[in-house]
mmCIF file of C-alpha atoms and ligand atoms in Angstrom:
data_model
loop_
_atom_site.group_PDB
_atom_site.id
_atom_site.type_symbol
_atom_site.label_atom_id
_atom_site.label_comp_id
_atom_site.label_asym_id
_atom_site.label_seq_id
_atom_site.Cartn_x
_atom_site.Cartn_y
_atom_site.Cartn_z
ATOM 1 C CA MET R 1 132.771 -149.758 47.391
ATOM 2 C CA ASN R 2 133.995 -153.259 47.807
ATOM 3 C CA SER R 3 131.142 -155.409 46.408
ATOM 4 C CA ILE R 4 128.189 -154.937 43.931
ATOM 5 C CA SER R 5 125.868 -154.968 46.715
ATOM 6 C CA ASP R 6 127.424 -152.197 48.638
ATOM 7 C CA THR R 7 125.345 -148.957 48.575
ATOM 8 C CA PHE R 8 125.221 -145.234 48.112
ATOM 9 C CA LEU R 9 123.105 -143.323 50.742
ATOM 10 C CA LEU R 10 120.361 -141.225 49.137
ATOM 11 C CA ASN R 11 119.225 -137.830 50.690
ATOM 12 C CA ASN R 12 116.245 -139.199 52.212
ATOM 13 C CA GLY R 13 118.268 -142.116 53.987
ATOM 14 C CA VAL R 14 117.451 -144.915 51.524
ATOM 15 C CA GLU R 15 120.291 -147.106 50.469
ATOM 16 C CA ILE R 16 120.962 -147.705 46.773
ATOM 17 C CA PRO R 17 123.152 -150.545 45.452
ATOM 18 C CA CYS R 18 126.267 -149.147 43.798
ATOM 19 C CA VAL R 19 125.898 -150.687 40.461
ATOM 20 C CA GLY R 20 122.463 -150.733 38.488
ATOM 21 C CA PHE R 21 121.615 -153.224 35.865
ATOM 22 C CA GLY R 22 120.528 -151.317 32.621
ATOM 23 C CA THR R 23 117.780 -152.691 30.415
ATOM 24 C CA TRP R 24 117.261 -149.858 27.591
ATOM 25 C CA GLN R 25 116.867 -151.763 24.310
ATOM 26 C CA THR R 26 116.335 -155.177 26.253
ATOM 27 C CA PRO R 27 113.490 -156.977 24.371
ATOM 28 C CA ASP R 28 110.464 -157.690 26.560
ATOM 29 C CA GLY R 29 109.650 -161.329 27.444
ATOM 30 C CA GLU R 30 112.022 -164.204 27.790
ATOM 31 C CA VAL R 31 115.169 -161.822 26.917
ATOM 32 C CA ALA R 32 114.413 -159.260 29.691
ATOM 33 C CA ALA R 33 113.348 -162.072 32.294
ATOM 34 C CA ASN R 34 116.420 -164.085 31.659
ATOM 35 C CA SER R 35 118.787 -161.376 31.703
ATOM 36 C CA VAL R 36 117.364 -159.703 34.871
ATOM 37 C CA ALA R 37 117.470 -163.235 36.450
ATOM 38 C CA ALA R 38 121.003 -163.774 35.464
ATOM 39 C CA ALA R 39 122.058 -160.334 36.697
ATOM 40 C CA ILE R 40 120.467 -161.147 40.032
ATOM 41 C CA GLU R 41 122.108 -164.447 40.195
ATOM 42 C CA ASN R 42 125.337 -162.816 39.752
ATOM 43 C CA GLY R 43 125.151 -160.349 42.391
ATOM 44 C CA TYR R 44 123.373 -157.173 40.939
ATOM 45 C CA ARG R 45 120.716 -155.889 43.467
ATOM 46 C CA HIS R 46 119.581 -152.758 41.417
ATOM 47 C CA ILE R 47 117.602 -152.813 38.215
ATOM 48 C CA ASP R 48 116.779 -149.959 35.928
ATOM 49 C CA THR R 49 114.047 -149.860 33.580
ATOM 50 C CA ALA R 50 111.401 -147.464 32.253
ATOM 51 C CA ALA R 51 107.893 -147.439 30.917
ATOM 52 C CA VAL R 52 109.251 -146.298 27.498
ATOM 53 C CA TYR R 53 111.376 -149.444 27.317
ATOM 54 C CA LYS R 54 108.206 -151.550 26.940
ATOM 55 C CA ASN R 55 109.905 -154.393 29.045
ATOM 56 C CA GLU R 56 108.676 -153.755 32.615
ATOM 57 C CA LYS R 57 106.681 -157.070 32.301
ATOM 58 C CA GLY R 58 109.714 -159.099 31.623
ATOM 59 C CA VAL R 59 111.635 -157.228 33.991
ATOM 60 C CA GLY R 60 109.257 -157.854 36.748
ATOM 61 C CA GLU R 61 109.235 -161.571 35.638
ATOM 62 C CA GLY R 62 113.050 -161.797 35.913
ATOM 63 C CA ILE R 63 112.878 -160.360 39.416
ATOM 64 C CA ARG R 64 110.380 -163.087 40.543
ATOM 65 C CA ARG R 65 112.428 -165.801 38.736
ATOM 66 C CA SER R 66 115.467 -165.019 40.447
ATOM 67 C CA GLY R 67 113.875 -166.118 43.694
ATOM 68 C CA VAL R 68 115.670 -163.223 45.604
ATOM 69 C CA ASP R 69 113.576 -161.351 48.223
ATOM 70 C CA ARG R 70 111.972 -158.289 46.759
ATOM 71 C CA GLU R 71 113.217 -156.280 49.950
ATOM 72 C CA SER R 72 116.846 -157.143 48.761
ATOM 73 C CA LEU R 73 116.338 -155.644 45.539
ATOM 74 C CA PHE R 74 116.177 -151.961 44.181
ATOM 75 C CA VAL R 75 113.905 -151.300 41.483
ATOM 76 C CA THR R 76 113.658 -148.117 39.241
ATOM 77 C CA THR R 77 111.216 -147.228 36.672
ATOM 78 C CA LYS R 78 110.704 -143.818 34.821
ATOM 79 C CA LEU R 79 107.670 -141.754 33.737
ATOM 80 C CA TRP R 80 107.594 -141.386 30.019
ATOM 81 C CA ASN R 81 107.179 -137.863 28.420
ATOM 82 C CA SER R 82 103.809 -138.345 26.921
ATOM 83 C CA GLU R 83 102.504 -138.884 30.467
ATOM 84 C CA ARG R 84 103.585 -135.436 32.074
ATOM 85 C CA GLY R 85 101.151 -133.504 34.326
ATOM 86 C CA TYR R 86 99.904 -134.291 37.676
ATOM 87 C CA ASP R 87 97.007 -136.639 36.886
ATOM 88 C CA LYS R 88 98.605 -138.500 34.075
ATOM 89 C CA THR R 89 101.642 -139.014 36.288
ATOM 90 C CA LEU R 90 99.627 -140.642 38.970
ATOM 91 C CA LYS R 91 98.092 -142.939 36.423
ATOM 92 C CA ALA R 92 101.149 -143.830 34.729
ATOM 93 C CA PHE R 93 102.715 -144.830 37.950
ATOM 94 C CA GLU R 94 99.956 -147.200 38.647
ATOM 95 C CA SER R 95 100.322 -148.627 35.195
ATOM 96 C CA SER R 96 104.046 -149.399 35.647
ATOM 97 C CA LEU R 97 103.512 -150.987 38.850
ATOM 98 C CA LEU R 98 100.758 -153.131 37.399
ATOM 99 C CA THR R 99 103.073 -153.941 34.359
ATOM 100 C CA LEU R 100 106.011 -154.906 36.630
ATOM 101 C CA GLY R 101 103.866 -156.990 38.865
ATOM 102 C CA LEU R 102 105.084 -155.089 41.968
ATOM 103 C CA ASP R 103 103.415 -153.374 44.879
ATOM 104 C CA TYR R 104 105.990 -150.743 45.025
ATOM 105 C CA VAL R 105 109.207 -149.390 43.286
ATOM 106 C CA ASP R 106 112.275 -148.134 44.930
ATOM 107 C CA LEU R 107 112.830 -145.116 42.728
ATOM 108 C CA TYR R 108 110.546 -143.383 40.229
ATOM 109 C CA LEU R 109 112.122 -140.796 37.820
ATOM 110 C CA ILE R 110 110.833 -138.106 35.449
ATOM 111 C CA HIS R 111 112.639 -139.538 32.342
ATOM 112 C CA TRP R 112 113.129 -136.141 30.452
ATOM 113 C CA PRO R 113 112.583 -132.577 31.525
ATOM 114 C CA ALA R 114 109.804 -130.742 29.417
ATOM 115 C CA ASN R 115 111.911 -128.250 27.606
ATOM 116 C CA LEU R 116 111.391 -124.798 25.927
ATOM 117 C CA LYS R 117 111.612 -126.159 22.513
ATOM 118 C CA GLN R 118 108.195 -127.767 22.880
ATOM 119 C CA PHE R 119 106.569 -125.878 25.875
ATOM 120 C CA GLN R 120 106.673 -122.228 26.822
ATOM 121 C CA ASN R 121 105.489 -123.216 30.282
ATOM 122 C CA CYS R 122 107.976 -126.221 30.595
ATOM 123 C CA ASP R 123 109.095 -125.275 34.305
ATOM 124 C CA GLU R 124 105.529 -125.325 35.332
ATOM 125 C CA ILE R 125 104.994 -128.747 33.544
ATOM 126 C CA ASN R 126 108.036 -130.175 35.389
ATOM 127 C CA ALA R 127 106.949 -128.910 38.658
ATOM 128 C CA LYS R 128 103.477 -130.332 38.441
ATOM 129 C CA THR R 129 104.896 -133.717 37.216
ATOM 130 C CA TYR R 130 107.231 -133.748 40.104
ATOM 131 C CA LYS R 131 104.593 -132.672 42.583
ATOM 132 C CA ALA R 132 102.692 -136.089 41.600
ATOM 133 C CA LEU R 133 105.837 -137.902 42.416
ATOM 134 C CA GLU R 134 105.943 -136.260 45.688
ATOM 135 C CA LYS R 135 102.307 -137.515 46.181
ATOM 136 C CA ILE R 136 103.266 -141.014 45.275
ATOM 137 C CA LEU R 137 106.419 -140.869 47.660
ATOM 138 C CA GLU R 138 104.044 -139.902 50.490
ATOM 139 C CA SER R 139 101.605 -142.835 49.865
ATOM 140 C CA GLY R 140 104.617 -145.180 50.409
ATOM 141 C CA ARG R 141 104.535 -147.008 47.021
ATOM 142 C CA VAL R 142 107.894 -145.507 46.050
ATOM 143 C CA LYS R 143 110.888 -145.124 48.550
ATOM 144 C CA ALA R 144 112.468 -142.274 46.711
ATOM 145 C CA ILE R 145 111.836 -140.046 43.821
ATOM 146 C CA GLY R 146 114.029 -138.098 41.300
ATOM 147 C CA VAL R 147 114.747 -137.003 37.867
ATOM 148 C CA SER R 148 116.661 -137.947 34.727
ATOM 149 C CA ASN R 149 118.247 -135.719 31.943
ATOM 150 C CA PHE R 150 117.860 -132.558 34.139
ATOM 151 C CA LEU R 151 120.586 -130.026 33.408
ATOM 152 C CA VAL R 152 121.370 -127.243 36.056
ATOM 153 C CA SER R 153 118.880 -124.896 34.653
ATOM 154 C CA HIS R 154 116.045 -127.629 34.915
ATOM 155 C CA LEU R 155 117.034 -128.368 38.402
ATOM 156 C CA GLU R 156 117.170 -124.775 39.653
ATOM 157 C CA LYS R 157 113.713 -124.139 38.514
ATOM 158 C CA LEU R 158 112.578 -127.555 39.840
ATOM 159 C CA LEU R 159 114.053 -126.793 43.376
ATOM 160 C CA GLN R 160 112.376 -123.497 43.487
ATOM 161 C CA ASN R 161 108.903 -124.811 42.497
ATOM 162 C CA THR R 162 108.775 -128.111 44.614
ATOM 163 C CA ASN R 163 109.130 -129.238 48.287
ATOM 164 C CA ILE R 164 111.359 -132.423 47.865
ATOM 165 C CA VAL R 165 114.926 -132.283 46.562
ATOM 166 C CA PRO R 166 115.265 -135.178 44.047
ATOM 167 C CA ALA R 167 117.069 -138.078 45.427
ATOM 168 C CA VAL R 168 118.824 -138.961 41.990
ATOM 169 C CA ASN R 169 119.648 -137.356 38.641
ATOM 170 C CA GLN R 170 120.191 -140.051 36.065
ATOM 171 C CA ILE R 171 122.271 -138.516 33.197
ATOM 172 C CA GLU R 172 124.515 -139.720 30.405
ATOM 173 C CA PHE R 173 127.996 -140.087 32.042
ATOM 174 C CA HIS R 174 131.219 -141.964 30.710
ATOM 175 C CA PRO R 175 134.775 -141.247 29.565
ATOM 176 C CA GLY R 176 134.698 -138.478 27.462
ATOM 177 C CA TYR R 177 131.406 -136.995 28.631
ATOM 178 C CA THR R 178 131.204 -136.383 32.326
ATOM 179 C CA GLN R 179 128.949 -133.211 32.488
ATOM 180 C CA GLU R 180 130.832 -131.588 34.969
ATOM 181 C CA ASP R 181 128.375 -128.659 35.605
ATOM 182 C CA THR R 182 125.591 -130.927 36.267
ATOM 183 C CA VAL R 183 127.443 -133.302 38.540
ATOM 184 C CA ASN R 184 128.802 -130.531 40.579
ATOM 185 C CA PHE R 185 125.438 -128.856 41.171
ATOM 186 C CA CYS R 186 123.981 -132.281 42.084
ATOM 187 C CA LYS R 187 126.846 -132.989 44.577
ATOM 188 C CA GLU R 188 126.373 -129.549 45.930
ATOM 189 C CA ASN R 189 122.685 -130.220 46.399
ATOM 190 C CA ASN R 190 123.077 -133.864 47.771
ATOM 191 C CA ILE R 191 121.550 -135.463 44.601
ATOM 192 C CA LEU R 192 123.147 -138.784 43.616
ATOM 193 C CA VAL R 193 124.242 -138.744 39.985
ATOM 194 C CA GLU R 194 123.455 -141.985 38.040
ATOM 195 C CA ALA R 195 125.520 -142.707 35.003
ATOM 196 C CA TYR R 196 123.639 -143.912 31.945
ATOM 197 C CA SER R 197 125.415 -145.281 28.912
ATOM 198 C CA PRO R 198 128.607 -146.002 31.097
ATOM 199 C CA LEU R 199 130.008 -147.945 28.075
ATOM 200 C CA GLY R 200 128.601 -145.231 25.678
ATOM 201 C CA THR R 201 126.025 -147.705 24.436
ATOM 202 C CA GLY R 202 128.979 -149.964 23.626
ATOM 203 C CA GLN R 203 130.735 -147.348 21.435
ATOM 204 C CA LEU R 204 133.552 -146.605 23.855
ATOM 205 C CA LEU R 205 134.566 -150.209 23.855
ATOM 206 C CA LYS R 206 136.517 -149.418 20.497
ATOM 207 C CA ASN R 207 138.331 -146.414 22.168
ATOM 208 C CA LYS R 208 142.199 -146.981 21.718
ATOM 209 C CA LYS R 209 143.092 -145.109 24.768
ATOM 210 C CA LEU R 210 140.711 -147.017 27.021
ATOM 211 C CA ILE R 211 141.876 -150.330 25.436
ATOM 212 C CA LYS R 212 145.554 -149.568 26.318
ATOM 213 C CA ILE R 213 144.757 -148.728 30.012
ATOM 214 C CA ALA R 214 142.498 -151.848 30.295
ATOM 215 C CA LYS R 215 145.462 -153.880 29.075
ATOM 216 C CA ARG R 216 147.571 -152.475 31.749
ATOM 217 C CA TYR R 217 145.107 -153.654 34.353
ATOM 218 C CA ASN R 218 144.356 -157.090 32.748
ATOM 219 C CA LYS R 219 140.665 -155.790 32.697
ATOM 220 C CA SER R 220 138.270 -155.352 29.787
ATOM 221 C CA THR R 221 137.537 -151.955 28.402
ATOM 222 C CA ALA R 222 133.976 -152.322 29.919
ATOM 223 C CA GLN R 223 135.336 -152.841 33.443
ATOM 224 C CA ILE R 224 137.660 -149.816 33.101
ATOM 225 C CA CYS R 225 134.531 -147.718 32.042
ATOM 226 C CA ILE R 226 132.395 -148.900 34.961
ATOM 227 C CA ARG R 227 135.154 -148.543 37.539
ATOM 228 C CA PHE R 228 135.975 -145.076 36.304
ATOM 229 C CA VAL R 229 132.339 -144.063 36.980
ATOM 230 C CA LEU R 230 132.572 -145.543 40.508
ATOM 231 C CA GLN R 231 135.742 -143.784 41.353
ATOM 232 C CA LYS R 232 134.087 -140.559 40.226
ATOM 233 C CA GLY R 233 131.511 -141.269 42.991
ATOM 234 C CA VAL R 234 128.697 -141.750 40.277
ATOM 235 C CA LEU R 235 126.441 -144.869 40.145
ATOM 236 C CA PRO R 236 126.996 -146.811 36.907
ATOM 237 C CA LEU R 237 124.257 -148.570 35.057
ATOM 238 C CA PRO R 238 125.929 -150.907 32.645
ATOM 239 C CA LYS R 239 123.456 -152.848 30.359
ATOM 240 C CA SER R 240 123.694 -156.324 28.770
ATOM 241 C CA VAL R 241 121.709 -159.219 27.705
ATOM 242 C CA THR R 242 124.794 -161.561 27.459
ATOM 243 C CA VAL R 243 125.400 -163.517 30.540
ATOM 244 C CA SER R 244 129.306 -163.584 30.168
ATOM 245 C CA ARG R 245 129.183 -159.693 29.912
ATOM 246 C CA ILE R 246 126.665 -159.582 32.784
ATOM 247 C CA LYS R 247 129.151 -161.330 35.007
ATOM 248 C CA GLU R 248 132.204 -159.459 33.719
ATOM 249 C CA ASN R 249 130.661 -156.016 34.401
ATOM 250 C CA ALA R 250 130.064 -157.154 37.890
ATOM 251 C CA LYS R 251 133.742 -157.663 38.604
ATOM 252 C CA VAL R 252 134.979 -154.221 39.099
ATOM 253 C CA PHE R 253 135.823 -154.218 42.673
ATOM 254 C CA ASP R 254 139.257 -155.973 42.762
ATOM 255 C CA PHE R 255 141.265 -153.227 41.253
ATOM 256 C CA ASN R 256 141.777 -149.393 41.497
ATOM 257 C CA ILE R 257 142.570 -147.064 38.658
ATOM 258 C CA SER R 258 145.398 -144.904 39.519
ATOM 259 C CA ASP R 259 145.091 -141.154 39.955
ATOM 260 C CA GLU R 260 147.218 -140.787 36.906
ATOM 261 C CA ASP R 261 145.176 -143.154 34.653
ATOM 262 C CA MET R 262 141.983 -141.508 35.990
ATOM 263 C CA LYS R 263 143.339 -138.138 34.628
ATOM 264 C CA ILE R 264 144.092 -139.647 31.315
ATOM 265 C CA ILE R 265 140.526 -141.065 31.096
ATOM 266 C CA GLU R 266 138.988 -137.803 32.138
ATOM 267 C CA ASN R 267 140.944 -135.971 29.448
ATOM 268 C CA ILE R 268 139.941 -138.284 26.777
ATOM 269 C CA LYS R 269 138.420 -135.895 24.494
ATOM 270 C CA ASP R 270 137.740 -137.892 21.432
ATOM 271 C CA THR R 271 134.295 -139.203 22.590
ATOM 272 C CA SER R 272 131.341 -137.043 23.527
ATOM 273 C CA ARG R 273 127.629 -137.161 24.105
ATOM 274 C CA ILE R 274 125.989 -140.300 22.376
ATOM 275 C CA GLY R 275 122.460 -139.569 23.515
ATOM 276 C CA SER R 276 120.053 -136.668 22.762
ATOM 277 C CA HIS R 277 120.548 -133.196 24.473
ATOM 278 C CA PRO R 278 117.576 -132.507 27.051
ATOM 279 C CA ASP R 279 117.061 -128.970 25.575
ATOM 280 C CA GLU R 280 116.869 -130.266 22.151
ATOM 281 C CA VAL R 281 114.534 -133.431 22.337
ATOM 282 C CA PRO R 282 111.459 -133.014 20.383
ATOM 283 C CA TRP R 283 109.562 -135.569 22.349
HETATM 284 N N1 LIG A 301 117.593 -142.038 31.574
HETATM 285 C C1 LIG A 301 117.893 -142.150 30.312
HETATM 286 O O1 LIG A 301 117.552 -141.227 29.412
HETATM 287 C C2 LIG A 301 118.697 -143.152 29.746
HETATM 288 C C3 LIG A 301 119.291 -143.053 28.624
HETATM 289 C C4 LIG A 301 119.936 -144.174 28.120
HETATM 290 C C5 LIG A 301 120.262 -145.308 29.037
HETATM 291 N N2 LIG A 301 119.735 -145.449 30.140
HETATM 292 C C6 LIG A 301 119.902 -146.575 31.178
HETATM 293 O O2 LIG A 301 121.427 -146.743 31.377
HETATM 294 C C7 LIG A 301 121.615 -148.096 30.876
HETATM 295 C C8 LIG A 301 122.944 -148.198 30.222
HETATM 296 O O3 LIG A 301 123.065 -147.575 29.062
HETATM 297 P P1 LIG A 301 123.108 -148.032 27.578
HETATM 298 O O4 LIG A 301 121.833 -149.177 27.380
HETATM 299 O O5 LIG A 301 122.964 -146.980 26.586
HETATM 300 O O6 LIG A 301 124.384 -148.727 27.313
HETATM 301 P P2 LIG A 301 125.849 -149.082 27.899
HETATM 302 O O7 LIG A 301 125.566 -149.950 29.317
HETATM 303 O O8 LIG A 301 126.781 -148.017 27.964
HETATM 304 O O9 LIG A 301 126.310 -150.283 26.788
HETATM 305 C C9 LIG A 301 125.351 -151.327 26.488
HETATM 306 C C10 LIG A 301 125.870 -152.019 25.138
HETATM 307 O O10 LIG A 301 127.388 -152.440 25.333
HETATM 308 C C11 LIG A 301 127.176 -153.930 25.226
HETATM 309 N N3 LIG A 301 128.032 -154.379 26.474
HETATM 310 C C12 LIG A 301 127.712 -154.418 27.552
HETATM 311 N N4 LIG A 301 128.714 -155.092 28.367
HETATM 312 C C13 LIG A 301 129.578 -155.511 27.543
HETATM 313 C C14 LIG A 301 130.848 -156.167 27.751
HETATM 314 N N5 LIG A 301 131.455 -156.434 28.747
HETATM 315 N N6 LIG A 301 131.747 -156.264 26.618
HETATM 316 C C15 LIG A 301 131.324 -155.799 25.276
HETATM 317 N N7 LIG A 301 130.052 -155.257 25.071
HETATM 318 C C16 LIG A 301 129.340 -155.008 26.106
HETATM 319 C C17 LIG A 301 125.726 -154.427 25.334
HETATM 320 O O11 LIG A 301 125.657 -155.431 24.331
HETATM 321 P P3 LIG A 301 124.757 -156.667 24.765
HETATM 322 O O12 LIG A 301 123.442 -156.161 25.551
HETATM 323 O O13 LIG A 301 124.216 -157.237 23.311
HETATM 324 O O14 LIG A 301 125.470 -157.749 25.548
HETATM 325 C C18 LIG A 301 125.118 -153.190 24.698
HETATM 326 O O15 LIG A 301 125.208 -153.024 23.136
HETATM 327 C C19 LIG A 301 120.312 -148.295 29.902
HETATM 328 O O16 LIG A 301 120.228 -149.762 29.562
HETATM 329 C C20 LIG A 301 119.131 -147.759 30.753
HETATM 330 O O17 LIG A 301 118.839 -148.607 31.892
HETATM 331 C C21 LIG A 301 118.964 -144.372 30.607
#
């Protein structure tokens, strides 16, 4: 990867720009519109939102405000947990399109797997939900479909019960939490892994080992985290509403982390999962 508009190839031949712009916790309205427009002006071509972020309206506005052709952009949104099941998923997708003000999205993801903690028949629910995504794919209003927060156990069941291998699995991934089992399974099955919370939702930026490495490269700690993800062959989704940080996070293509430093970052054990565990979430 040499630039932010370079792409990974998904398993269905669709190209996906190699850094996505995260929008979780970005307030709807002007903040979402301005930050998305600023990201696009600074070279990002991939925007990640979700129905539950309640900012699809502002994200759509930012996309239009940027003036960049829709076809040059890659937009992801996600199905929220309350809308699982075949019919509800079809309706939720329509609602997301309407709120975004778009006539298609590039990637539609199941946000979280239904789990055993809540549903005896969780595998059946996940398969039915995913079959609605397959139907939407067939309609041409989405270019690729996938999942988020799916562990190996969820993926194995999904692959058994559905027809189209997910193009993407979006999971928590950052220094100190690299979910090797899930990543290896995805690589073996040609599912691209996207890294959410690549900066540990900001918490990793205080990590002393990362700060020390960043100084050696004359880069920021955030840039080291994002570059680390890219060098692992995973697609990072850094979020910011601050223009200077949006710019900084895009400048990760003029240096390489050495193999030795990659190992040090891989072995950072004093950070771990920050988000929820997919088998434990009660929602
Ligand atoms: N699928 C899922 O379940 C899921 C879960 C979590 C996240 N995600 C996706 O992944 C994206 C990223 O994850 P995330 O939002 O958890 O957090 P993140 O990108 O790891 O970190 C974002 C935080 O770091 C700050 N920040 C960003 N760049 C910085 C820089 N250069 N210097 C200092 N601080 C910086 C941001 O502050 P400001 O914004 O104030 O600048 C914000 O507080 C989300 O936005 C979302 O799109 C998906």
